[in-house]
CSV table of C-alpha atoms and ligand atoms in Angstrom, one decimal:
chain,number,residue,atom,x,y,z
Z,1,MET,CA,-94.8,-92.1,-4.8
Z,2,ASP,CA,-96.4,-92.7,-1.4
Z,3,HIS,CA,-98.0,-89.4,-0.4
Z,4,ALA,CA,-99.2,-90.9,2.9
Z,5,SER,CA,-95.7,-91.1,4.4
Z,6,ARG,CA,-94.4,-87.6,5.0
Z,7,PRO,CA,-91.8,-86.4,5.0
Z,8,MET,CA,-90.4,-88.2,2.0
Z,9,LEU,CA,-86.8,-89.2,2.8
Z,10,LEU,CA,-84.6,-88.7,-0.3
Z,11,ALA,CA,-81.2,-90.0,-1.1
Z,12,PRO,CA,-78.5,-87.3,-1.7
Z,13,ASP,CA,-78.1,-88.6,-5.3
Z,14,GLN,CA,-79.1,-87.3,-8.7
Z,15,SER,CA,-82.6,-88.7,-8.6
Z,16,GLY,CA,-83.2,-87.6,-5.0
Z,17,ILE,CA,-82.0,-84.1,-5.9
Z,18,ALA,CA,-84.1,-84.0,-9.1
Z,19,LEU,CA,-87.3,-84.9,-7.1
Z,20,ALA,CA,-86.4,-82.4,-4.4
Z,21,ALA,CA,-85.9,-79.7,-7.1
Z,22,GLN,CA,-89.3,-80.5,-8.6
Z,23,ILE,CA,-91.0,-80.2,-5.1
Z,24,LEU,CA,-89.3,-76.8,-4.7
Z,25,ARG,CA,-90.3,-75.5,-8.1
Z,26,ASP,CA,-93.9,-76.5,-7.3
Z,27,GLY,CA,-93.7,-74.4,-4.2
Z,28,GLY,CA,-93.1,-77.1,-1.6
Z,29,LEU,CA,-90.7,-77.4,1.3
Z,30,VAL,CA,-87.5,-79.5,1.3
Z,31,ALA,CA,-85.0,-79.9,4.1
Z,32,SER,CA,-81.5,-80.1,2.8
Z,33,PRO,CA,-78.1,-80.7,4.5
Z,34,SER,CA,-75.7,-77.8,4.3
Z,35,GLU,CA,-72.2,-77.4,5.8
Z,36,THR,CA,-73.7,-75.5,8.7
Z,37,VAL,CA,-77.0,-77.1,9.8
Z,38,TYR,CA,-80.0,-78.6,7.9
Z,39,GLY,CA,-82.0,-75.9,6.1
Z,40,LEU,CA,-85.7,-75.7,5.4
Z,41,MET,CA,-85.7,-74.6,1.8
Z,42,ALA,CA,-88.4,-73.0,-0.4
Z,43,ARG,CA,-88.2,-71.0,-3.6
Z,44,ALA,CA,-87.4,-67.4,-2.5
Z,45,ASP,CA,-89.4,-65.8,-5.4
Z,46,GLN,CA,-92.8,-67.1,-4.5
Z,47,GLN,CA,-94.8,-65.6,-1.6
Z,48,GLU,CA,-96.8,-68.8,-0.8
Z,49,ALA,CA,-93.8,-71.0,-0.8
Z,50,VAL,CA,-92.0,-68.6,1.6
Z,51,ALA,CA,-95.1,-68.3,3.8
Z,52,ALA,CA,-95.1,-72.1,4.2
Z,53,ILE,CA,-91.6,-71.9,5.8
Z,54,TYR,CA,-92.9,-69.5,8.5
Z,55,THR,CA,-96.0,-71.7,9.1
Z,56,ALA,CA,-93.9,-75.0,9.3
Z,57,LYS,CA,-91.4,-73.4,11.7
Z,58,GLY,CA,-93.9,-71.4,13.8
Z,59,ARG,CA,-91.5,-68.6,13.0
Z,60,PRO,CA,-92.4,-65.0,13.8
Z,61,SER,CA,-93.0,-63.1,10.6
Z,62,PHE,CA,-90.6,-60.3,11.6
Z,63,ASN,CA,-87.7,-62.7,11.4
Z,64,PRO,CA,-86.2,-62.5,7.9
Z,65,LEU,CA,-84.7,-65.4,6.0
Z,66,ILE,CA,-81.3,-66.1,4.4
Z,67,VAL,CA,-81.4,-66.7,0.7
Z,68,HIS,CA,-79.1,-69.3,-0.7
Z,69,VAL,CA,-77.5,-68.8,-4.2
Z,70,ALA,CA,-75.4,-70.8,-6.6
Z,71,ASP,CA,-72.7,-68.1,-7.0
Z,72,THR,CA,-71.9,-64.4,-6.8
Z,73,ALA,CA,-73.6,-63.7,-10.1
Z,74,MET,CA,-76.9,-65.0,-8.8
Z,75,ALA,CA,-76.4,-63.1,-5.5
Z,76,GLN,CA,-75.8,-59.8,-7.5
Z,77,ARG,CA,-79.2,-60.1,-9.1
Z,78,LEU,CA,-80.7,-60.0,-5.6
Z,79,ALA,CA,-78.4,-57.7,-3.6
Z,80,VAL,CA,-76.1,-54.7,-4.2
Z,81,PHE,CA,-72.5,-55.7,-3.9
Z,82,ASP,CA,-69.8,-53.1,-3.2
Z,83,GLU,CA,-66.1,-53.7,-3.2
Z,84,ARG,CA,-66.2,-55.0,0.4
Z,85,ALA,CA,-68.9,-57.5,-0.4
Z,86,ARG,CA,-67.0,-58.7,-3.5
Z,87,ARG,CA,-63.9,-59.2,-1.4
Z,88,LEU,CA,-65.7,-61.2,1.3
Z,89,ALA,CA,-67.5,-63.3,-1.3
Z,90,ASP,CA,-64.2,-64.0,-3.1
Z,91,ALA,CA,-62.6,-65.0,0.2
Z,92,PHE,CA,-65.3,-67.1,1.9
Z,93,TRP,CA,-67.8,-68.3,-0.8
Z,94,PRO,CA,-68.8,-70.9,-1.2
Z,95,GLY,CA,-68.9,-71.3,2.6
Z,96,PRO,CA,-70.5,-70.4,5.9
Z,97,LEU,CA,-70.7,-66.6,5.6
Z,98,THR,CA,-73.9,-64.7,5.1
Z,99,LEU,CA,-73.8,-61.1,3.8
Z,100,VAL,CA,-76.5,-58.6,4.7
Z,101,LEU,CA,-76.6,-56.2,1.8
Z,102,PRO,CA,-78.9,-53.6,0.3
Z,103,LEU,CA,-81.7,-55.3,-1.7
Z,104,GLN,CA,-81.3,-55.0,-5.5
Z,105,MET,CA,-84.0,-53.0,-7.2
Z,106,GLY,CA,-86.5,-55.3,-8.8
Z,107,ALA,CA,-85.0,-58.4,-7.1
Z,108,ALA,CA,-87.3,-61.5,-7.5
Z,109,VAL,CA,-87.6,-62.1,-3.8
Z,110,ALA,CA,-91.0,-62.6,-2.0
Z,111,PRO,CA,-91.7,-59.7,0.5
Z,112,SER,CA,-91.8,-62.0,3.5
Z,113,VAL,CA,-88.2,-63.2,2.9
Z,114,ILE,CA,-86.9,-59.8,4.0
Z,115,ALA,CA,-89.7,-59.1,6.5
Z,116,GLY,CA,-90.0,-55.4,5.4
Z,117,LEU,CA,-86.3,-54.6,5.6
Z,118,PRO,CA,-84.4,-52.8,2.9
Z,119,THR,CA,-81.7,-55.4,3.1
Z,120,LEU,CA,-81.2,-59.0,2.0
Z,121,ALA,CA,-79.2,-61.8,3.7
Z,122,VAL,CA,-77.5,-63.9,1.1
Z,123,ARG,CA,-75.2,-66.9,1.2
Z,124,CYS,CA,-73.5,-69.2,-1.3
Z,125,PRO,CA,-73.2,-72.5,0.5
Z,126,ALA,CA,-70.4,-75.1,0.0
Z,127,HIS,CA,-72.3,-78.3,0.7
Z,128,PRO,CA,-72.4,-80.4,-2.6
Z,129,VAL,CA,-76.0,-81.5,-2.1
Z,130,LEU,CA,-77.3,-78.0,-1.5
Z,131,ARG,CA,-75.3,-76.7,-4.4
Z,132,ALA,CA,-76.7,-79.4,-6.7
Z,133,LEU,CA,-80.2,-78.6,-5.4
Z,134,ILE,CA,-79.9,-74.9,-6.2
Z,135,ALA,CA,-78.3,-75.7,-9.6
Z,136,GLU,CA,-81.1,-78.1,-10.4
Z,137,THR,CA,-83.9,-75.8,-9.2
Z,138,ARG,CA,-82.2,-72.8,-11.0
Z,139,LEU,CA,-83.7,-70.6,-8.3
Z,140,PRO,CA,-82.5,-68.8,-5.2
Z,141,LEU,CA,-83.7,-70.7,-2.1
Z,142,ALA,CA,-84.8,-69.2,1.1
Z,143,GLY,CA,-83.8,-71.4,4.0
Z,144,PRO,CA,-83.7,-71.0,7.8
Z,145,SER,CA,-82.7,-73.9,10.0
Z,146,ALA,CA,-85.0,-76.9,9.6
Z,147,ASN,CA,-86.5,-76.9,13.1
Z,148,ARG,CA,-89.4,-75.4,14.9
Z,149,SER,CA,-88.7,-71.8,15.8
Z,150,GLY,CA,-86.6,-71.3,18.9
Z,151,GLY,CA,-85.5,-75.0,19.2
Z,152,VAL,CA,-82.1,-76.6,18.8
Z,153,SER,CA,-80.9,-76.6,15.2
Z,154,PRO,CA,-80.7,-79.9,13.3
Z,155,THR,CA,-77.4,-81.4,12.2
Z,156,ARG,CA,-78.9,-84.8,11.2
Z,157,THR,CA,-81.9,-86.0,9.3
Z,158,GLU,CA,-83.5,-87.5,12.4
Z,159,HIS,CA,-83.4,-84.1,14.1
Z,160,VAL,CA,-85.3,-82.6,11.2
Z,161,VAL,CA,-87.9,-85.3,11.3
Z,162,ALA,CA,-88.3,-85.2,15.1
Z,163,SER,CA,-88.8,-81.4,15.0
Z,164,LEU,CA,-90.8,-80.8,11.8
Z,165,GLY,CA,-92.4,-84.2,11.0
Z,166,ASP,CA,-95.0,-83.9,8.3
Z,167,ARG,CA,-94.7,-80.1,8.1
Z,168,VAL,CA,-91.9,-80.6,5.5
Z,169,ASP,CA,-92.6,-82.3,2.2
Z,170,ALA,CA,-89.2,-84.0,1.9
Z,171,VAL,CA,-85.8,-84.4,3.6
Z,172,ILE,CA,-82.6,-85.1,1.7
Z,173,ASP,CA,-80.7,-87.4,4.0
Z,174,GLY,CA,-77.1,-86.1,3.7
Z,175,GLY,CA,-75.7,-87.4,7.0
Z,176,THR,CA,-74.2,-85.2,9.6
Z,177,CYS,CA,-73.4,-81.5,8.9
Z,178,ALA,CA,-69.6,-80.9,8.9
Z,179,GLN,CA,-69.5,-77.4,10.7
Z,180,GLY,CA,-72.6,-77.9,12.9
Z,181,LEU,CA,-73.1,-74.2,13.6
Z,182,GLU,CA,-75.1,-71.6,11.6
Z,183,SER,CA,-73.3,-69.3,9.3
Z,184,THR,CA,-71.6,-66.1,10.4
Z,185,ILE,CA,-73.8,-63.1,9.5
Z,186,VAL,CA,-72.1,-59.9,8.6
Z,187,ALA,CA,-73.9,-56.7,7.7
Z,188,LEU,CA,-72.2,-54.2,5.3
Z,189,ARG,CA,-73.7,-50.8,5.7
Z,190,PRO,CA,-73.8,-48.3,2.8
Z,191,SER,CA,-72.1,-45.8,5.3
Z,192,GLY,CA,-69.0,-48.0,5.1
Z,193,SER,CA,-69.3,-49.6,8.6
Z,194,TRP,CA,-69.9,-53.3,9.1
Z,195,GLN,CA,-71.0,-55.5,12.0
Z,196,VAL,CA,-71.1,-59.2,12.8
Z,197,LEU,CA,-74.8,-59.9,13.6
Z,198,ARG,CA,-74.2,-63.5,14.5
Z,199,PRO,CA,-70.9,-65.2,15.3
Z,200,GLY,CA,-70.2,-68.4,13.4
Z,201,PRO,CA,-67.7,-70.6,11.7
Z,202,ILE,CA,-65.9,-67.6,10.0
Z,203,THR,CA,-64.5,-65.5,12.8
Z,204,GLU,CA,-64.7,-61.7,13.1
Z,205,ALA,CA,-60.9,-61.6,12.8
Z,206,GLN,CA,-61.0,-63.5,9.5
Z,207,ILE,CA,-63.5,-61.0,8.2
Z,208,ALA,CA,-61.5,-58.0,9.5
Z,209,ALA,CA,-58.4,-59.4,7.8
Z,210,VAL,CA,-60.2,-59.4,4.4
Z,211,LEU,CA,-61.7,-55.9,4.9
Z,212,TYR,CA,-58.5,-54.4,6.4
Z,213,ALA,CA,-60.6,-52.1,8.4
Z,214,GLN,CA,-61.6,-53.4,11.7
Z,215,SER,CA,-61.5,-49.9,13.1
Z,216,ASP,CA,-64.5,-49.1,11.0
Z,217,ALA,CA,-66.6,-51.7,12.9
Z,218,VAL,CA,-69.5,-50.2,14.8
Z,219,CYS,CA,-71.2,-51.8,17.7
Z,220,SER,CA,-75.0,-51.5,17.9
Z,221,SER,CA,-77.1,-52.9,20.7
Z,222,ALA,CA,-80.2,-53.1,18.5
Z,223,ILE,CA,-81.4,-56.6,17.8
Z,224,GLU,CA,-81.1,-56.6,14.0
Z,225,ALA,CA,-80.9,-60.4,13.5
Z,226,PRO,CA,-83.5,-62.0,15.6
Z,227,GLY,CA,-81.3,-65.0,15.9
Z,228,GLN,CA,-79.6,-62.7,18.4
Z,229,LEU,CA,-82.7,-62.9,20.7
Z,230,SER,CA,-81.4,-64.0,24.1
Z,231,SER,CA,-83.4,-67.2,24.2
Z,232,HIS,CA,-82.9,-69.4,21.2
Z,233,TYR,CA,-81.6,-72.9,20.5
Z,234,ALA,CA,-83.6,-74.0,23.6
Z,235,PRO,CA,-83.4,-77.7,24.5
Z,236,GLY,CA,-86.5,-77.5,26.7
Z,237,LYS,CA,-84.7,-78.0,30.0
Z,238,PRO,CA,-82.7,-75.7,32.3
Z,239,VAL,CA,-79.0,-75.4,31.1
Z,240,ARG,CA,-76.1,-74.6,33.4
Z,241,LEU,CA,-72.9,-73.4,31.8
Z,242,GLU,CA,-69.2,-73.5,32.9
Z,243,ALA,CA,-69.9,-76.8,34.7
Z,244,THR,CA,-66.7,-78.7,35.6
Z,245,GLN,CA,-68.7,-81.1,37.9
Z,246,ARG,CA,-72.2,-82.5,37.4
Z,247,GLN,CA,-75.0,-82.7,39.8
Z,248,ASP,CA,-77.0,-85.9,40.1
Z,249,ASP,CA,-80.0,-84.7,38.1
Z,250,GLU,CA,-77.9,-83.2,35.3
Z,251,PHE,CA,-76.9,-84.6,31.9
Z,252,HIS,CA,-73.4,-83.4,31.6
Z,253,ILE,CA,-72.0,-82.3,28.3
Z,254,GLY,CA,-68.2,-82.5,28.6
Z,255,PHE,CA,-65.4,-80.8,26.7
Z,256,GLY,CA,-61.7,-81.9,26.7
Z,257,THR,CA,-60.7,-83.4,30.0
Z,258,VAL,CA,-64.1,-82.6,31.6
Z,259,ALA,CA,-65.5,-86.0,30.5
Z,260,GLY,CA,-69.3,-85.6,31.0
Z,261,HIS,CA,-71.9,-88.2,29.9
Z,262,ALA,CA,-71.0,-87.2,26.3
Z,263,ASN,CA,-68.1,-85.1,25.2
Z,264,LEU,CA,-68.0,-82.3,22.6
Z,265,SER,CA,-64.4,-83.1,21.9
Z,266,PRO,CA,-62.3,-85.2,24.2
Z,267,ASP,CA,-59.2,-83.7,22.4
Z,268,GLY,CA,-60.4,-80.2,23.1
Z,269,ASP,CA,-60.7,-79.5,19.4
Z,270,LEU,CA,-63.1,-76.5,18.9
Z,271,ALA,CA,-64.1,-77.4,15.3
Z,272,GLU,CA,-65.1,-80.9,16.4
Z,273,ALA,CA,-67.0,-79.4,19.4
Z,274,ALA,CA,-68.9,-77.1,17.0
Z,275,ALA,CA,-69.8,-80.0,14.8
Z,276,ASN,CA,-71.1,-82.0,17.8
Z,277,LEU,CA,-72.8,-79.2,19.8
Z,278,TYR,CA,-76.4,-79.5,18.5
Z,279,ALA,CA,-76.4,-83.4,18.4
Z,280,LEU,CA,-75.3,-83.4,22.0
Z,281,LEU,CA,-77.9,-80.8,23.0
Z,282,HIS,CA,-80.5,-83.0,21.3
Z,283,GLN,CA,-79.2,-86.1,23.1
Z,284,ALA,CA,-79.3,-84.2,26.4
Z,285,ALA,CA,-82.8,-83.0,25.7
Z,286,ASP,CA,-83.9,-86.7,25.1
Z,287,ALA,CA,-82.1,-88.0,28.2
Z,288,ASP,CA,-84.0,-88.8,31.4
Z,289,HIS,CA,-82.1,-86.1,33.4
Z,290,PRO,CA,-84.3,-83.0,34.1
Z,291,ARG,CA,-81.4,-80.6,33.7
Z,292,ILE,CA,-78.3,-80.1,31.5
Z,293,ALA,CA,-74.8,-79.0,32.5
Z,294,VAL,CA,-72.1,-78.0,30.0
Z,295,ALA,CA,-68.4,-77.9,30.6
Z,296,PRO,CA,-66.5,-74.7,29.9
Z,297,VAL,CA,-65.5,-74.1,26.3
Z,298,PRO,CA,-62.7,-71.7,25.4
Z,299,ASP,CA,-63.9,-68.4,24.0
Z,300,ALA,CA,-61.5,-68.3,21.0
Z,301,GLY,CA,-61.9,-68.9,17.3
Z,302,ILE,CA,-65.1,-70.8,16.6
Z,303,GLY,CA,-65.5,-71.1,20.4
Z,304,VAL,CA,-67.0,-67.6,20.3
Z,305,ALA,CA,-69.9,-68.9,18.2
Z,306,ILE,CA,-70.2,-72.1,20.4
Z,307,ASN,CA,-70.5,-69.9,23.6
Z,308,ASP,CA,-73.0,-67.6,21.8
Z,309,ARG,CA,-75.3,-70.6,21.1
Z,310,LEU,CA,-74.8,-72.0,24.6
Z,311,ARG,CA,-75.7,-68.7,26.3
Z,312,ARG,CA,-78.9,-68.6,24.3
Z,313,ALA,CA,-79.7,-72.2,25.0
Z,314,ALA,CA,-79.3,-71.4,28.7
Z,315,ALA,CA,-81.3,-68.1,28.7
D,1,LIG,P1,-81.9,-69.0,10.7
D,1,LIG,O1,-83.4,-68.9,11.0
D,1,LIG,O2,-81.2,-69.9,11.6
D,1,LIG,O3,-81.7,-69.2,9.2
D,1,LIG,O4,-81.3,-67.5,10.9
D,1,LIG,C1,-81.4,-66.5,10.0
D,1,LIG,C2,-80.8,-65.3,10.6
D,1,LIG,O5,-80.6,-64.3,9.6
D,1,LIG,C3,-81.8,-64.7,11.5
D,1,LIG,O6,-81.2,-64.3,12.7
D,1,LIG,C4,-82.3,-63.4,10.8
D,1,LIG,O7,-82.6,-62.4,11.7
D,1,LIG,C5,-81.0,-63.1,10.0
D,1,LIG,N1,-81.3,-62.2,8.9
D,1,LIG,C6,-81.9,-62.6,7.8
D,1,LIG,N2,-82.1,-61.5,6.9
D,1,LIG,C7,-81.6,-60.5,7.6
D,1,LIG,C8,-81.4,-59.1,7.2
D,1,LIG,N3,-81.9,-58.6,6.1
D,1,LIG,N4,-80.9,-58.3,8.1
D,1,LIG,C9,-80.4,-58.8,9.3
D,1,LIG,N5,-80.5,-60.1,9.7
D,1,LIG,C10,-81.1,-60.9,8.8
D,2,LIG,MG1,-82.6,-71.2,13.3
């Protein structure tokens, strides 16, 4: 193995996953594709391994991490599930929904994963490569997006390499992420209330339909998921939203009939737009134009999550 060339690029096959699992068991960092974005994975039970995530990303230590598990049984060893949590897991796992739940007593989770909170964010992912990696490692994996803190999230291997370089030991090259937006995060409070902390591929309406209790939802203005900070996903240039026309110095990201230099979805398909969003923000960041303009995107379905990310990119 050539230790001089980092990060190691691994194929998403059995031998690549076996090697990645070994690196993780040894406390290293592996970037893995998921159905949402690429994740920067480390074993969640080891403090030094988790600390390496924060160092590699330049992530503030008060920003806790999502732990990825193989199934609900593994999740229940880490977090306390009530009836609502079980229903949501049954409905949406494996998939892009993160549950914020009370930490299980004695859970084998390094303290910096939860950044001092009494709760744990846990998700059972659907991507076959990440599922195989968790199964092979036989450990819960802490994994934020595989990019430097505050930047645009990666949906392709080259985005990971460009952002993290040799700060990550290995990258499993799994092609382009299907959903392209981070998971929906929902907090279930012991009081019985619940709250979407970050909009994502699973909509609030879908969650409410499973919980049958949208009237219980409380709205809190406190920033409980630092992904909610107003500036995030920043492409490093000014971003103008709702732009149906472009100015000369702008790289124009189009949607539907607003063509742009590159188009999120010429057919106006919001799922396709979500999958393409970060790749086009990376492309716009790399273009010669000093500024970025983005066409209007309807605020419905997964469009809510797209507009959430766009507002933060523009902040
Ligand atoms: P990322 O860095 O893209 O993986 O985002 C992870 C998100 O999960 C961040 O916004 C965190 O603040 C949020 N998160 C993780 N753990 C918790 C928790 N216990 N309570 C609330 N939010 C959390
Ligand atoms: Mg992130």
